[in-house]
Coordinates of C-alpha atoms in Angstrom, one line a residue:
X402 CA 106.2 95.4 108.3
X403 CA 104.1 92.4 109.7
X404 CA 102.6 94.5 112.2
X405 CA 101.1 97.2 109.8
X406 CA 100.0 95.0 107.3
X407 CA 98.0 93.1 110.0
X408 CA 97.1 96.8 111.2
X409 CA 96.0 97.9 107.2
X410 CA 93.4 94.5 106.7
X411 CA 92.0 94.8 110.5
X412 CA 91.4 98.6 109.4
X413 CA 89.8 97.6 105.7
X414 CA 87.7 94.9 107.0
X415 CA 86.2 97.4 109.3
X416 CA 85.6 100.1 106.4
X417 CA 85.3 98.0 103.1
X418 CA 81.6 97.1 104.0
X419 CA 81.1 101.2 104.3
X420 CA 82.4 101.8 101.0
X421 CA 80.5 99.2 99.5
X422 CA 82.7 99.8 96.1
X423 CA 84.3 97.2 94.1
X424 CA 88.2 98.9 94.9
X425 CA 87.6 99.1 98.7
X426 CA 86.6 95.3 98.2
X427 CA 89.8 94.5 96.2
X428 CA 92.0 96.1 98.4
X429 CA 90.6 94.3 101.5
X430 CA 91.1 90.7 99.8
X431 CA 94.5 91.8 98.1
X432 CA 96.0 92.9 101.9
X433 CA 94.2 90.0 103.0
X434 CA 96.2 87.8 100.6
X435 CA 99.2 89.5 101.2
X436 CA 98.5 89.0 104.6
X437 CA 98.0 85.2 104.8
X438 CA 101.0 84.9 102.4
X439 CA 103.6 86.2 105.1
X440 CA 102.3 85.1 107.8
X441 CA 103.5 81.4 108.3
X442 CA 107.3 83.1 107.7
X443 CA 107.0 85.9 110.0
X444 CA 108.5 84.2 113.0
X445 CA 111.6 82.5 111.2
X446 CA 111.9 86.5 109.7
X447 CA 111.7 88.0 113.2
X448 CA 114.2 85.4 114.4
X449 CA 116.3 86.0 111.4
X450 CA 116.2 89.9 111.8
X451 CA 117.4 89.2 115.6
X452 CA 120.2 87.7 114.5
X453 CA 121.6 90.0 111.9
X454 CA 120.8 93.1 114.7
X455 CA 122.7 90.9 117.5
X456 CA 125.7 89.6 115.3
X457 CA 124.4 86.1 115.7
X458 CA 124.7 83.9 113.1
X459 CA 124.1 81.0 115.5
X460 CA 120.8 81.8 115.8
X461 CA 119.7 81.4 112.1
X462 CA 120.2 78.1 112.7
X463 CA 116.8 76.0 111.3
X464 CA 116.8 74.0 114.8
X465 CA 117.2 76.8 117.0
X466 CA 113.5 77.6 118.8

């Protein structure tokens, strides 16, 4: 999930440096990318997965904080 992709780039940035190879480079700025992509939609997907595990279809409402 969000979590562990967060998790995977903090964990490449740390190492890609080390590896100093063109692939350990790639796959730092291709989770990075991936990343950044989710990220602005990861609290209306939390909220939305909330809803489906509470039965609340309420709460998928767009003005509901």
């Amino acid at each position: 999930g969000f979590h562990d992709l967060f998790r995977a780039w903090t964990l490449l940035t740390s190492s890609a440096a080390e590896c100093g190879t063109a692939a350990a480079l790639f796959d730092l700025v291709d989770v990075g990318r991936e990343f950044l992509q989710i990220a602005p939609c990861a609290d209306a997907y939390f909220r939305a997965a909330r809803a489906f595990l509470d039965a609340n279809a309420t709460a998928l409402d767009v003005g509901s904080p």
